[in-house]
């Protein structure tokens, strides 16, 4: 599992694939994989 972080608002989501849209701020294509 990877942690994906929205570069706009900082929202973090755990999952296998990159989220398309941020549920927090509504931005699309802003998720980047967070190294952990």
PDB file of C-alpha atoms in Angstrom:
ATOM      1  CA  UNK A   1       0.000   0.000   0.000  1.00  0.00           C
ATOM      2  CA  UNK A   2       1.143   3.506  -0.781  1.00  0.00           C
ATOM      3  CA  UNK A   3       0.340   6.845   0.800  1.00  0.00           C
ATOM      4  CA  UNK A   4      -0.801   9.476  -1.660  1.00  0.00           C
ATOM      5  CA  UNK A   5      -0.659  13.157  -0.747  1.00  0.00           C
ATOM      6  CA  UNK A   6      -2.505  16.005  -2.431  1.00  0.00           C
ATOM      7  CA  UNK A   7      -0.017  18.721  -3.367  1.00  0.00           C
ATOM      8  CA  UNK A   8      -2.729  21.388  -3.058  1.00  0.00           C
ATOM      9  CA  UNK A   9      -4.244  20.848   0.409  1.00  0.00           C
ATOM     10  CA  UNK A  10      -2.051  18.132   1.934  1.00  0.00           C
ATOM     11  CA  UNK A  11      -4.797  15.515   2.205  1.00  0.00           C
ATOM     12  CA  UNK A  12      -3.369  12.003   2.571  1.00  0.00           C
ATOM     13  CA  UNK A  13      -4.982   8.820   1.322  1.00  0.00           C
ATOM     14  CA  UNK A  14      -3.797   5.245   1.545  1.00  0.00           C
ATOM     15  CA  UNK A  15      -4.336   2.963  -1.412  1.00  0.00           C
ATOM     16  CA  UNK A  16      -2.856   0.879  -4.202  1.00  0.00           C
ATOM     17  CA  UNK A  17      -3.606   3.267  -7.030  1.00  0.00           C
ATOM     18  CA  UNK A  18      -3.327   7.004  -7.389  1.00  0.00           C
ATOM     19  CA  UNK A  19      -6.602   8.826  -6.607  1.00  0.00           C
ATOM     20  CA  UNK A  20      -7.983  10.853  -9.516  1.00  0.00           C
ATOM     21  CA  UNK A  21      -9.683  13.550  -7.455  1.00  0.00           C
ATOM     22  CA  UNK A  22      -9.040  14.880  -3.980  1.00  0.00           C
ATOM     23  CA  UNK A  23     -12.136  14.476  -1.752  1.00  0.00           C
ATOM     24  CA  UNK A  24     -10.922  17.336   0.447  1.00  0.00           C
ATOM     25  CA  UNK A  25     -10.292  20.192  -2.015  1.00  0.00           C
ATOM     26  CA  UNK A  26     -11.654  18.799  -5.290  1.00  0.00           C
ATOM     27  CA  UNK A  27      -8.403  19.147  -7.256  1.00  0.00           C
ATOM     28  CA  UNK A  28      -7.648  16.566  -9.921  1.00  0.00           C
ATOM     29  CA  UNK A  29      -4.268  15.058 -10.755  1.00  0.00           C
ATOM     30  CA  UNK A  30      -2.563  16.555  -7.701  1.00  0.00           C
ATOM     31  CA  UNK A  31      -1.713  13.353  -5.832  1.00  0.00           C
ATOM     32  CA  UNK A  32       1.907  12.381  -5.434  1.00  0.00           C
ATOM     33  CA  UNK A  33       3.300   9.270  -3.814  1.00  0.00           C
ATOM     34  CA  UNK A  34       4.646   9.909  -0.344  1.00  0.00           C
ATOM     35  CA  UNK A  35       7.762   7.954   0.511  1.00  0.00           C
ATOM     36  CA  UNK A  36       7.369   6.146   3.777  1.00  0.00           C
TER      37      UNK A  36
END
